[in-house]
Tab-separated table of C-alpha atoms and ligand atoms in Angstrom:
chain	number	residue	atom	x	y	z
A	1	MET	CA	-27.782	-13.187	21.767
A	2	SER	CA	-24.180	-12.295	22.049
A	3	LEU	CA	-24.038	-10.912	18.616
A	4	GLU	CA	-26.699	-8.476	19.336
A	5	GLN	CA	-24.912	-7.540	22.685
A	6	ALA	CA	-21.456	-7.209	21.005
A	7	ARG	CA	-23.100	-5.265	18.039
A	8	ALA	CA	-24.470	-2.540	20.754
A	9	LEU	CA	-20.973	-2.366	22.285
A	10	VAL	CA	-19.519	-1.558	19.069
A	11	GLN	CA	-22.458	0.786	18.000
A	12	ARG	CA	-21.831	2.657	21.385
A	13	ALA	CA	-18.103	2.843	21.367
A	14	SER	CA	-16.219	6.191	20.252
A	15	SER	CA	-12.901	4.508	20.113
A	16	ILE	CA	-11.958	1.057	18.526
A	17	ALA	CA	-8.814	-0.797	18.277
A	18	ILE	CA	-8.925	-4.030	16.032
A	19	LEU	CA	-5.942	-6.843	15.727
A	20	THR	CA	-6.456	-9.050	12.762
A	21	GLY	CA	-4.702	-12.259	11.568
A	22	ALA	CA	-4.556	-14.726	8.823
A	23	GLY	CA	-8.106	-16.076	9.265
A	24	ILE	CA	-9.691	-12.700	7.921
A	25	SER	CA	-7.796	-13.213	4.651
A	26	ALA	CA	-8.674	-17.002	4.597
A	27	GLU	CA	-12.094	-16.213	2.540
A	28	SER	CA	-10.157	-14.288	0.096
A	29	GLY	CA	-8.223	-17.582	-0.870
A	30	ILE	CA	-4.862	-16.812	1.156
A	31	PRO	CA	-4.023	-19.783	3.390
A	32	THR	CA	-3.694	-19.139	7.176
A	33	PHE	CA	-0.370	-20.582	8.977
A	34	ARG	CA	-1.824	-23.059	11.402
A	35	GLY	CA	-5.269	-23.941	9.926
A	36	ALA	CA	-5.990	-27.604	8.325
A	37	ALA	CA	-4.282	-26.413	4.881
A	38	GLY	CA	-1.909	-23.847	6.579
A	39	LEU	CA	1.423	-22.796	5.303
A	40	TRP	CA	2.884	-24.230	8.434
A	41	LYS	CA	1.407	-27.511	7.785
A	42	GLN	CA	2.859	-27.558	4.128
A	43	PHE	CA	6.452	-25.701	4.840
A	44	ARG	CA	8.673	-25.556	7.971
A	45	PRO	CA	9.004	-22.013	9.178
A	46	GLU	CA	12.660	-22.597	10.365
A	47	ASP	CA	13.434	-23.267	6.544
A	48	LEU	CA	11.582	-20.157	5.216
A	49	ALA	CA	10.828	-17.428	7.703
A	50	THR	CA	13.833	-16.986	9.940
A	51	PRO	CA	17.074	-14.695	9.338
A	52	GLN	CA	19.054	-18.026	9.643
A	53	ALA	CA	17.166	-19.577	6.678
A	54	PHE	CA	17.849	-16.368	4.501
A	55	ARG	CA	21.520	-16.556	5.228
A	56	ARG	CA	21.562	-20.363	4.397
A	57	ASP	CA	19.508	-20.207	1.042
A	58	PRO	CA	18.173	-16.750	0.020
A	59	ASN	CA	16.998	-18.269	-3.339
A	60	VAL	CA	14.642	-20.751	-1.782
A	61	VAL	CA	13.281	-17.984	0.872
A	62	TRP	CA	12.609	-15.601	-2.224
A	63	GLU	CA	11.043	-18.259	-4.200
A	64	TRP	CA	8.564	-19.042	-1.650
A	65	TYR	CA	7.828	-15.325	-0.819
A	66	ASP	CA	7.571	-14.787	-4.639
A	67	TRP	CA	4.776	-17.715	-4.788
A	68	ARG	CA	2.958	-15.806	-1.776
A	69	ARG	CA	3.276	-12.489	-3.458
A	70	SER	CA	1.709	-14.047	-6.946
A	71	GLN	CA	-1.094	-15.619	-4.702
A	72	ILE	CA	-1.712	-12.400	-2.769
A	73	ASP	CA	-1.871	-10.471	-6.143
A	74	GLN	CA	-4.553	-12.244	-7.420
A	75	ALA	CA	-6.666	-11.972	-4.116
A	76	ALA	CA	-9.415	-9.521	-3.617
A	77	PRO	CA	-10.558	-8.179	-0.030
A	78	ASN	CA	-13.768	-10.038	1.152
A	79	ALA	CA	-16.661	-9.081	3.199
A	80	GLY	CA	-14.758	-8.904	6.443
A	81	HIS	CA	-12.217	-6.724	5.080
A	82	LEU	CA	-14.776	-4.340	3.536
A	83	ALA	CA	-16.993	-4.310	6.830
A	84	LEU	CA	-13.956	-3.183	8.753
A	85	ALA	CA	-13.075	-0.427	6.319
A	86	ASP	CA	-16.768	0.719	6.470
A	87	LEU	CA	-16.887	0.745	10.302
A	88	GLU	CA	-13.463	3.108	9.953
A	89	ARG	CA	-15.500	5.789	8.136
A	90	ARG	CA	-18.315	5.783	10.948
A	91	VAL	CA	-16.154	5.539	14.175
A	92	PRO	CA	-14.544	8.895	15.614
A	93	SER	CA	-11.389	6.977	16.233
A	94	LEU	CA	-10.456	3.626	15.007
A	95	ALA	CA	-6.972	1.651	14.693
A	96	LEU	CA	-6.519	-1.369	12.707
A	97	VAL	CA	-3.655	-3.374	13.594
A	98	THR	CA	-2.938	-6.351	11.499
A	99	GLN	CA	-0.362	-9.280	11.666
A	100	ASN	CA	-1.065	-9.971	7.918
A	101	VAL	CA	1.696	-8.801	5.291
A	102	ASP	CA	-1.111	-8.946	2.268
A	103	GLY	CA	-2.182	-5.630	2.137
A	104	LEU	CA	-5.701	-6.607	1.826
A	105	HIS	CA	-7.070	-4.035	4.371
A	106	GLN	CA	-5.672	-1.214	2.394
A	107	LYS	CA	-7.199	-2.734	-0.782
A	108	ALA	CA	-10.434	-2.866	0.941
A	109	GLY	CA	-10.174	1.029	1.746
A	110	SER	CA	-8.829	0.935	5.239
A	111	ARG	CA	-6.541	3.807	6.001
A	112	SER	CA	-5.512	3.479	9.575
A	113	VAL	CA	-3.676	0.289	9.166
A	114	ILE	CA	-0.780	-0.439	11.381
A	115	GLU	CA	1.340	-3.612	9.812
A	116	VAL	CA	3.128	-5.057	12.966
A	117	HIS	CA	4.636	-7.839	10.929
A	118	GLY	CA	5.664	-5.724	7.779
A	119	SER	CA	4.344	-6.076	4.225
A	120	ILE	CA	5.003	-8.773	1.512
A	121	TRP	CA	5.311	-5.851	-0.819
A	122	ALA	CA	8.098	-4.141	1.053
A	123	LEU	CA	11.821	-4.833	0.592
A	124	ARG	CA	14.717	-4.059	2.722
A	125	CYS	CA	18.353	-4.169	2.172
A	126	SER	CA	20.058	-7.143	3.976
A	127	GLN	CA	23.063	-4.575	4.619
A	128	CYS	CA	22.293	-1.006	4.529
A	129	GLU	CA	18.661	-1.427	5.694
A	130	ARG	CA	17.164	0.848	3.075
A	131	SER	CA	13.653	-0.158	2.354
A	132	TRP	CA	11.385	0.307	-0.632
A	133	VAL	CA	7.995	-0.992	-2.104
A	134	ASP	CA	8.326	-3.471	-5.150
A	135	ARG	CA	4.868	-4.793	-6.385
A	136	SER	CA	6.164	-6.836	-9.551
A	137	VAL	CA	4.751	-10.155	-9.692
A	138	PRO	CA	6.531	-12.207	-10.244
A	139	LEU	CA	10.046	-10.714	-9.220
A	140	PRO	CA	12.381	-11.047	-12.109
A	141	LEU	CA	15.356	-12.024	-10.151
A	142	VAL	CA	16.567	-12.222	-6.447
A	143	PRO	CA	16.139	-8.400	-5.753
A	144	HIS	CA	19.356	-6.296	-4.974
A	145	CYS	CA	19.773	-3.012	-3.364
A	146	ALA	CA	21.317	0.111	-5.169
A	147	CYS	CA	24.082	-0.437	-2.723
A	148	GLY	CA	24.770	-3.722	-4.274
A	149	ALA	CA	23.756	-5.990	-1.368
A	150	MET	CA	20.701	-8.446	-1.552
A	151	ALA	CA	17.380	-7.415	-0.410
A	152	ARG	CA	15.308	-9.382	2.028
A	153	PRO	CA	11.288	-9.531	2.167
A	154	GLY	CA	10.226	-6.517	4.327
A	155	VAL	CA	8.484	-8.934	6.878
A	156	VAL	CA	8.983	-9.830	10.363
A	157	TRP	CA	10.630	-13.084	10.972
A	158	PHE	CA	10.601	-15.434	13.580
A	159	GLY	CA	13.051	-14.301	16.403
A	160	GLU	CA	13.006	-10.831	15.195
A	161	GLN	CA	11.894	-7.630	16.822
A	162	LEU	CA	8.784	-5.871	15.733
A	163	PRO	CA	9.175	-2.530	13.923
A	164	ARG	CA	9.404	-0.040	16.574
A	165	GLU	CA	6.981	2.898	15.283
A	166	PRO	CA	3.995	0.559	14.490
A	167	TRP	CA	4.482	-1.558	17.642
A	168	LEU	CA	4.368	1.667	19.809
A	169	ALA	CA	1.217	2.727	17.633
A	170	ALA	CA	-0.485	-0.773	18.179
A	171	GLU	CA	0.013	-0.395	22.030
A	172	LYS	CA	-1.196	3.014	22.235
A	173	ALA	CA	-4.153	2.076	20.321
A	174	ALA	CA	-4.990	-1.072	22.581
A	175	VAL	CA	-4.592	1.074	25.564
A	176	GLY	CA	-6.883	4.058	24.372
A	177	CYS	CA	-9.953	2.049	23.157
A	178	ASP	CA	-13.231	1.297	24.480
A	179	VAL	CA	-13.695	-1.762	22.261
A	180	PHE	CA	-10.844	-4.149	21.157
A	181	LEU	CA	-11.840	-6.573	18.349
A	182	VAL	CA	-9.788	-9.483	17.711
A	183	VAL	CA	-10.245	-11.178	14.240
A	184	GLY	CA	-8.953	-14.223	12.686
A	185	THR	CA	-5.908	-15.018	14.699
A	186	SER	CA	-5.084	-18.190	16.820
A	187	ALA	CA	-3.366	-15.664	19.229
A	188	ALA	CA	-0.576	-17.895	19.313
A	189	VAL	CA	2.250	-15.349	18.256
A	190	TYR	CA	3.569	-12.857	20.850
A	191	PRO	CA	3.787	-9.740	21.321
A	192	ALA	CA	0.845	-9.347	18.964
A	193	ALA	CA	-1.261	-11.641	20.795
A	194	GLY	CA	-0.741	-9.935	23.962
A	195	LEU	CA	-2.495	-6.673	22.701
A	196	ALA	CA	-5.893	-7.954	23.716
A	197	ASP	CA	-4.840	-8.349	27.291
A	198	THR	CA	-3.298	-4.942	27.171
A	199	ALA	CA	-6.640	-3.484	26.064
A	200	ARG	CA	-8.725	-5.513	28.781
A	201	SER	CA	-6.475	-4.372	31.533
A	202	ALA	CA	-6.878	-0.705	30.358
A	203	GLY	CA	-10.730	-1.363	30.528
A	204	ALA	CA	-11.836	-2.169	27.231
A	205	LYS	CA	-14.131	-4.675	26.234
A	206	VAL	CA	-12.727	-7.412	24.037
A	207	ILE	CA	-14.862	-8.958	21.416
A	208	GLU	CA	-13.156	-12.045	19.420
A	209	VAL	CA	-14.557	-13.290	16.002
A	210	ASN	CA	-12.697	-16.338	15.257
A	211	LEU	CA	-13.634	-19.820	13.178
A	212	ASP	CA	-12.704	-21.699	16.537
A	213	LYS	CA	-11.533	-21.015	19.788
A	214	THR	CA	-8.198	-19.545	20.528
A	215	GLY	CA	-5.610	-18.925	23.291
A	216	ILE	CA	-7.578	-15.817	24.378
A	217	SER	CA	-11.133	-17.135	24.106
A	218	ASP	CA	-11.543	-17.511	28.059
A	219	MET	CA	-10.628	-13.979	28.829
A	220	VAL	CA	-12.675	-11.993	26.200
A	221	TYR	CA	-15.953	-10.552	26.782
A	222	PHE	CA	-17.586	-12.128	24.049
A	223	SER	CA	-16.268	-14.746	21.735
A	224	LEU	CA	-18.080	-15.138	18.341
A	225	ILE	CA	-17.372	-18.263	16.620
A	226	GLY	CA	-17.833	-18.170	12.698
A	227	LEU	CA	-16.501	-16.983	9.703
A	228	ALA	CA	-15.396	-13.354	9.754
A	229	GLY	CA	-16.758	-12.748	6.355
A	230	ASP	CA	-20.394	-13.707	7.685
A	231	ILE	CA	-20.068	-12.243	11.292
A	232	LEU	CA	-18.273	-8.914	10.576
A	233	PRO	CA	-20.782	-7.456	8.404
A	234	LYS	CA	-23.555	-8.165	11.076
A	235	LEU	CA	-21.245	-7.078	14.066
A	236	VAL	CA	-20.165	-3.834	12.534
A	237	GLY	CA	-22.358	-3.214	9.757
A	238	GLY	CA	-24.017	0.292	9.420
A	239	GLY	CA	-27.365	-0.829	8.865
B	1	APR	N1	-12.917	-16.510	9.710
B	1	APR	C1	-12.482	-16.171	10.873
B	1	APR	N2	-11.506	-16.913	11.343
B	1	APR	C2	-10.907	-17.828	10.651
B	1	APR	C3	-11.169	-17.878	9.023
B	1	APR	C4	-12.315	-17.413	8.753
B	1	APR	N3	-12.744	-17.267	7.681
B	1	APR	N4	-10.444	-18.923	8.617
B	1	APR	C5	-9.346	-19.372	9.603
B	1	APR	N5	-9.727	-18.825	10.800
B	1	APR	C6	-9.031	-18.830	12.365
B	1	APR	C7	-8.323	-20.094	12.508
B	1	APR	O1	-9.185	-20.914	13.026
B	1	APR	C8	-7.187	-19.670	13.348
B	1	APR	O2	-7.462	-19.569	14.652
B	1	APR	O3	-7.987	-18.007	11.965
B	1	APR	C9	-6.909	-18.223	12.760
B	1	APR	C10	-5.581	-18.141	11.992
B	1	APR	O4	-4.291	-18.397	12.885
B	1	APR	P1	-3.216	-18.641	12.143
B	1	APR	O5	-3.014	-19.640	11.064
B	1	APR	O6	-2.258	-19.159	13.386
B	1	APR	O7	-2.475	-17.248	11.864
B	1	APR	P2	-2.060	-15.804	12.802
B	1	APR	O8	-2.994	-15.979	14.047
B	1	APR	O9	-2.606	-14.781	11.899
B	1	APR	O10	-0.638	-15.943	12.856
B	1	APR	C11	-0.049	-15.046	13.508
B	1	APR	O11	2.175	-16.165	12.977
B	1	APR	O12	3.261	-17.388	11.329
B	1	APR	C12	3.155	-16.281	11.902
B	1	APR	O13	3.855	-14.012	11.223
B	1	APR	C13	2.830	-14.978	11.084
B	1	APR	O14	1.465	-13.230	11.261
B	1	APR	C14	1.499	-14.580	11.501
B	1	APR	C15	1.542	-14.837	13.012
């Protein structure tokens, strides 16, 4: 019943904002962070995804990001990514806010993507802050900037601020939408997880699609439990 009702809400919406997390890329073969075989079950975030870890041992950090880049480079968007790209073509206003750094939404054809945690294909100078895109897999060596300083991955690490412009755009999208769709996130990491409440407080109906209950399941309008690749085509499909 709730899938049909949720679908009717999506069909009627003129402005939709979406927040995605690692769960939407799981069916593309990319591990999530906190799931059963999640990255944070295998690795310690404090050793790999903090500015302190990078200062301590940049080689180990780059080795790990290079491994993730080669995994992501092999991955293809799945039915979940494709359904959202298709929805974008049919809704007057849609913003897709993602916590993912994999670029699979763009690979699926989505154009209104807001990357609030950065991109694994972006590099940033650890000194002069210059940033650029480098898609080479594997990376030949630890990358350096033209200024001579070491480059770091262009992603947001624990304890770091989110990039200002993307964050402001994400907040604006949450405040201005009729329907806020949350897909494949444990809603454990703030401030991104707080966007659902921002949207609800501004009057939007929040719909969650997730493999299991999350920290926001009790406050959403509809919580649809299952695989994003199964549910999204039914929920947002044009047919
Ligand atoms: N379909 C739908 N949901 C899924 C699927 C699937 N196929 N597979 C897993 N999930 C759900 C899991 O049940 C879990 O609730 O996706 C969620 C993924 O949660 P996390 O692994 O915590 O990932 P995410 O919420 O994106 O993490 C947020 O934390 O580690 C940092 O910066 C990193 O952006 C990341 C942030």
